[in-house]
Short mmCIF file of C-alpha atoms in Angstrom, two decimals:
data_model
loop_
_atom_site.label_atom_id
_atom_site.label_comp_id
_atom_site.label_asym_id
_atom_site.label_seq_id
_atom_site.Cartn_x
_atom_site.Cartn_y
_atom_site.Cartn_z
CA UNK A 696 1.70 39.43 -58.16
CA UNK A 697 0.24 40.85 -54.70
CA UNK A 698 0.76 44.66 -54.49
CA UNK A 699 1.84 44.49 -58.43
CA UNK A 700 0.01 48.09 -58.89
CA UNK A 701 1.45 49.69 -56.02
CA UNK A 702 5.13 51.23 -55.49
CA UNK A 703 6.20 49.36 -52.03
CA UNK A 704 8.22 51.38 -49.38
CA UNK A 705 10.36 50.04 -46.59
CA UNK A 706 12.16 51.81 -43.17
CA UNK A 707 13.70 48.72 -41.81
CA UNK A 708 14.82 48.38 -38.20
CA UNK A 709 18.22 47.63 -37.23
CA UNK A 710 17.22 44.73 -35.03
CA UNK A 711 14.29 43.56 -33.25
CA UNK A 712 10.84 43.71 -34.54
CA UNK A 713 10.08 47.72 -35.48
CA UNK A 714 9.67 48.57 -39.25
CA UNK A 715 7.00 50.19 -41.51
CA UNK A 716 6.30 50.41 -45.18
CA UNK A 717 4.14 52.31 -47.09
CA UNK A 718 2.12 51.19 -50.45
CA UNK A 719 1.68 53.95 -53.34
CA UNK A 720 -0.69 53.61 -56.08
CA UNK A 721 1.67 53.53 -59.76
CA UNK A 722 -1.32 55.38 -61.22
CA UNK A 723 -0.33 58.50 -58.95
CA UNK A 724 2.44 60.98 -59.55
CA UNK A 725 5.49 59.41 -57.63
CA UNK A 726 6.19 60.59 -53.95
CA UNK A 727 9.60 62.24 -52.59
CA UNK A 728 10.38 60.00 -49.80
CA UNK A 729 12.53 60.03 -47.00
CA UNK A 730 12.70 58.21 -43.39
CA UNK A 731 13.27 60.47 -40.65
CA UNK A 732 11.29 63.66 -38.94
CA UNK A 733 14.19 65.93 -39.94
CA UNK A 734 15.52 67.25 -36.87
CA UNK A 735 18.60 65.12 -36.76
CA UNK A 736 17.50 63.08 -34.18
CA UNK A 737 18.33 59.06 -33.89
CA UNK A 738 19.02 58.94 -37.38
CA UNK A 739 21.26 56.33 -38.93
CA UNK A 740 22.28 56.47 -42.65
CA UNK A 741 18.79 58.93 -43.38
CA UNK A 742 16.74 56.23 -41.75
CA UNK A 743 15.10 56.47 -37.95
CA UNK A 744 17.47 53.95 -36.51
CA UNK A 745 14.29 51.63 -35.57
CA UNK A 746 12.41 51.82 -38.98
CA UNK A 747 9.67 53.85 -37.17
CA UNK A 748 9.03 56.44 -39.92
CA UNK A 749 8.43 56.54 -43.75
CA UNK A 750 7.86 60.45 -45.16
CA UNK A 751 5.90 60.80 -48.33
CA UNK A 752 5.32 64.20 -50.18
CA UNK A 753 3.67 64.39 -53.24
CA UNK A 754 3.24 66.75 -56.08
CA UNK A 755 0.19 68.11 -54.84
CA UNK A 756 1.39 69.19 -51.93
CA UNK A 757 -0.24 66.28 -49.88
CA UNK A 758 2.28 64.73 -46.97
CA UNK A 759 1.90 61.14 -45.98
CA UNK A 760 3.66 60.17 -42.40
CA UNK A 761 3.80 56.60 -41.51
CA UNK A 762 4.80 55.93 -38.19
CA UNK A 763 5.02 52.92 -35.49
CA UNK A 764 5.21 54.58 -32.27
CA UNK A 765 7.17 53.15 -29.55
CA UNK A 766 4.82 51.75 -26.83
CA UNK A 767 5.41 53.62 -23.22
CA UNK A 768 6.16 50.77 -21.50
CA UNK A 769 5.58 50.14 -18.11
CA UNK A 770 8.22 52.00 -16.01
CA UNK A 771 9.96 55.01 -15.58
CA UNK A 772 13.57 54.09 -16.16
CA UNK A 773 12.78 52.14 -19.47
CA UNK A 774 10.36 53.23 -21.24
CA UNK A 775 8.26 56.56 -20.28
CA UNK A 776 11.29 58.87 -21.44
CA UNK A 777 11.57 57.43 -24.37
CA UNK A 778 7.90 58.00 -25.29
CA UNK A 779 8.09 61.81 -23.63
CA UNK A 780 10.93 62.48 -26.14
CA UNK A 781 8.61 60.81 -29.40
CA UNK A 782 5.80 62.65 -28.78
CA UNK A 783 7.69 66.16 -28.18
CA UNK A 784 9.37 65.29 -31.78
CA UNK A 785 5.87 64.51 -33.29
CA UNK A 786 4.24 67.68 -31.95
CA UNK A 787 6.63 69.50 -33.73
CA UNK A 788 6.33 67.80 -36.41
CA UNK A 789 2.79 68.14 -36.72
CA UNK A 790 3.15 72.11 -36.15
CA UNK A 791 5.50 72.28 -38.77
CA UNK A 792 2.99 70.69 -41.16
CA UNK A 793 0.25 73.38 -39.96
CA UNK A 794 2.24 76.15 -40.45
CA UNK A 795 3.41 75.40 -43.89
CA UNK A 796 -0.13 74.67 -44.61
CA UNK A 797 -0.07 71.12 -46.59
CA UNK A 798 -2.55 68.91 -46.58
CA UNK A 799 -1.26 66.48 -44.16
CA UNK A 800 -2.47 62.52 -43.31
CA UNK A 801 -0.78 60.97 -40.18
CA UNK A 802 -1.15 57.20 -40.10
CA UNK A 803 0.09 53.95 -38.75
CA UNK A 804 0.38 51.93 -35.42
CA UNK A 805 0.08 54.95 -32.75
CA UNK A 806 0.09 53.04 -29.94
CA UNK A 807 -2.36 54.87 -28.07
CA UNK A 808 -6.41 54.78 -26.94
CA UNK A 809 -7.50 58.34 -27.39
CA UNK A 810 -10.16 57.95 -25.32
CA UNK A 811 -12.37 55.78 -22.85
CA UNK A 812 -14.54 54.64 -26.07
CA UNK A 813 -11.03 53.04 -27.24
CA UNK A 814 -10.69 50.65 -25.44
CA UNK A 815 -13.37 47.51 -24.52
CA UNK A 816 -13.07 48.35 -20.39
CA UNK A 817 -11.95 51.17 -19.17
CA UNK A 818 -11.47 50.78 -15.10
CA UNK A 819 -9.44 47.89 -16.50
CA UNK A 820 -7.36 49.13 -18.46
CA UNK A 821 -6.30 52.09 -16.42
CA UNK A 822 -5.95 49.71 -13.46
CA UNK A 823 -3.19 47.61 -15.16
CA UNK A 824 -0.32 49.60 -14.02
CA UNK A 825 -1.09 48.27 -10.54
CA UNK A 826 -0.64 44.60 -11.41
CA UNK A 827 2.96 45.47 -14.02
CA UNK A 828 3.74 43.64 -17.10
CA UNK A 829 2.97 39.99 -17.15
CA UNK A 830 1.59 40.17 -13.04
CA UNK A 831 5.01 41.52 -11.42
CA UNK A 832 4.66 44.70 -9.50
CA UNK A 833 5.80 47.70 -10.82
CA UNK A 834 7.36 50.79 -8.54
CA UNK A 835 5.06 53.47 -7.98
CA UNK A 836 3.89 55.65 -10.75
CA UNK A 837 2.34 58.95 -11.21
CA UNK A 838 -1.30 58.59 -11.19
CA UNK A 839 -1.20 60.37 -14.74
CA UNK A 840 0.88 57.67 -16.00
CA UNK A 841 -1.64 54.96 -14.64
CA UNK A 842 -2.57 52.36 -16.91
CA UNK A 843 -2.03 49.93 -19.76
CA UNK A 844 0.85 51.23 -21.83
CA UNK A 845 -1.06 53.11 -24.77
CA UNK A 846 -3.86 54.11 -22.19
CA UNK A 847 -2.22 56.58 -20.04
CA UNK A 848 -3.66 60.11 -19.40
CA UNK A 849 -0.62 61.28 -20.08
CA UNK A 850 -0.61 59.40 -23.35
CA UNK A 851 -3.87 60.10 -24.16
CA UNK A 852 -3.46 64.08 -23.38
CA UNK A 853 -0.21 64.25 -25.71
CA UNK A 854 -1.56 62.79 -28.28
CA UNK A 855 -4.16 64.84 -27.90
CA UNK A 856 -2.50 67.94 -28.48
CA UNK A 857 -0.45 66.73 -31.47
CA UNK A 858 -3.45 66.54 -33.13
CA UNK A 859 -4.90 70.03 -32.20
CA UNK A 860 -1.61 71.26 -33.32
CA UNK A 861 -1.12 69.63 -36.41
CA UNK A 862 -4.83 70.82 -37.24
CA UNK A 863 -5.78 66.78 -37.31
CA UNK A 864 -8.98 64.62 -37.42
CA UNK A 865 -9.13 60.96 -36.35
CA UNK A 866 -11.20 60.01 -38.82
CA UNK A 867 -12.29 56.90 -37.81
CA UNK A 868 -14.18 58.52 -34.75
CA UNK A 869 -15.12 61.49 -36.72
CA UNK A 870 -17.09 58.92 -38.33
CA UNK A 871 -18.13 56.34 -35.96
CA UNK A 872 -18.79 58.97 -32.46
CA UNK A 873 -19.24 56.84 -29.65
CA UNK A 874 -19.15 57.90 -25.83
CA UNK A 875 -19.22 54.65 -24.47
CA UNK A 876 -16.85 52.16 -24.88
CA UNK A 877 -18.44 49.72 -27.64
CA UNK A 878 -18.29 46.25 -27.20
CA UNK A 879 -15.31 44.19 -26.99
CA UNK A 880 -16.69 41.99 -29.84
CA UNK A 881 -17.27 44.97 -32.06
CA UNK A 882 -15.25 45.69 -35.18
CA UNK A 883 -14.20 48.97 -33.30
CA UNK A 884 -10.59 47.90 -31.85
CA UNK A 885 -7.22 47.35 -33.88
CA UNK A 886 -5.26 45.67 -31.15
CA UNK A 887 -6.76 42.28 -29.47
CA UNK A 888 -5.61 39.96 -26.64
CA UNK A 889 -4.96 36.81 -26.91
CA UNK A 890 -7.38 34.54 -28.21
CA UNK A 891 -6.91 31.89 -25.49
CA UNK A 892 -9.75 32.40 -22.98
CA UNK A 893 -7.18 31.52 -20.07
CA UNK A 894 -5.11 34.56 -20.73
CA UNK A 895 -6.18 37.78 -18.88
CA UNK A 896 -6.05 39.90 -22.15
CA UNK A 897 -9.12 37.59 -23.80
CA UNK A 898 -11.83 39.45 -25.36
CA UNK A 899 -10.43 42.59 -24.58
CA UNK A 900 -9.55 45.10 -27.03
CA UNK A 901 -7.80 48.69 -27.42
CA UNK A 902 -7.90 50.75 -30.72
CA UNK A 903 -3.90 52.15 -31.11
CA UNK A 904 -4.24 52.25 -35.45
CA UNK A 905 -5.12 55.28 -36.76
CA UNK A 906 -5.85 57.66 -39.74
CA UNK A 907 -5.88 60.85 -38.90
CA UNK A 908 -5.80 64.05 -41.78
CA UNK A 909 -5.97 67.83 -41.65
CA UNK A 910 -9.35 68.93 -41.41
CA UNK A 911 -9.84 69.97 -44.99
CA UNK A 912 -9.65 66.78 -46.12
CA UNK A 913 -12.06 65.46 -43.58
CA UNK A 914 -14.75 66.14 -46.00
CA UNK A 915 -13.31 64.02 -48.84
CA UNK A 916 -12.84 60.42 -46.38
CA UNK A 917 -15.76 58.00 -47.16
CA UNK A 918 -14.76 55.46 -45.30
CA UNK A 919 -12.73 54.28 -42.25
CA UNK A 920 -13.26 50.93 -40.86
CA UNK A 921 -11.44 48.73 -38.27
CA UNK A 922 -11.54 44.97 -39.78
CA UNK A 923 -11.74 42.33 -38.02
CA UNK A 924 -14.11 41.72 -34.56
CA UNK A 925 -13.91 39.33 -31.37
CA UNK A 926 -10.96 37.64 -29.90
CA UNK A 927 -10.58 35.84 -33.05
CA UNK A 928 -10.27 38.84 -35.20
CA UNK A 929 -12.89 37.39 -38.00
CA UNK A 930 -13.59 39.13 -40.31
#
């Protein structure tokens, strides 16, 4: 059976589409697990009320978070609050790990392009929150929060400091540097537009997945790959 050698983990929203689930190998020493950040917030039942977050902590010491982030959006009044208040709860989070010193690996759907190498064209990206979700205009935002949802400075300088607190390495750029943005047909992003070449998101891509660990275990990743390449993900 698929996944037979693996303990399966599910944080299951209450509606919509948000989830996550984790896979643990049987041959390691089983995980505590629990669903939530731990600060009481939007909690239903032990369980982030949208499914967003799966906690693993193992023997060792080691601390797994799985997370789906919820996109910014593309206004004010819906969505940018919402986002302010995740990340504020992550960097704390991710202090709390540093301090206690664990070994710590953040992963999942992040739903953010660190930087301009992240994303297949830059000036286009950041020049989306002009035009407003699906071509209708959008009231006018901060120039910080300018840009495709996940591509925001302000995005990008949060995140930014959730890792330098939590003391964490995205290790797929640790391993694959790159100052300009690659190719859009390169194996380098994780999200994709559509793959019909009328549709104003084809052939572009923005890399929002991540792995990122504490910098002591830096040394022991061998690998981290994006698969998958061109508008038709192959691969």
């Amino acid at each position: 059976a698929p996944f037979s050698g693996y303990r399966r983990f599910f944080s299951l929203a209450e509606w919509r589409y948000a989830g996550t689930a984790l896979l643990v190998k049987k041959s390691l020493a089983p995980p505590k697990i629990t669903y939530e950040f731990g600060d009481g917030v939007d909690t239903f039942a032990g369980h982030d009320e949208n499914g967003r977050i799966i906690v693993a902590e193992f023997p060792s010491g080691l601390r797994v978070l799985n997370t789906y982030v919820p996109m910014n959006g593309w206004s004010e009044e819906k969505n940018f609050g919402r986002r302010r208040a995740w990340d504020a709860r992550m960097l704390a989070f991710a202090s709390r790990a540093k301090e206690e010193g664990r070994d710590f690996v953040w992963l999942g759907d992040l739903n953010v392009a660190h930087q301009d190498c992240d994303v297949s064209d830059p000036t286009w990206f950041r020049a989306q929150k002009d035009r407003g979700k699906n071509g209708v205009p959008v009231p006018a935002v901060p120039p910080e929060d300018k840009g495709q949802p996940g591509y925001s400075q302000t995005e990008q300088r949060r995140f930014g400091e959730i890792l330098e607190a939590g003391g964490l390495v995205d290790t797929f750029r640790a391993i694959h540097p790159a100052l300009p943005p690659p190719d859009a047909g390169s194996a380098s992003f994780s999200w994709r537009g559509s793959a019909h070449k009328t549709d104003i998101y084809y052939n572009r891509g923005m890399r929002v997945d991540y792995v990122c660990v504490s910098e002591r275990l830096q040394a022991r990743v061998r690998s981290s790959v994006v698969l998958g390449s061109g508008p038709e993900r192959k691969g």
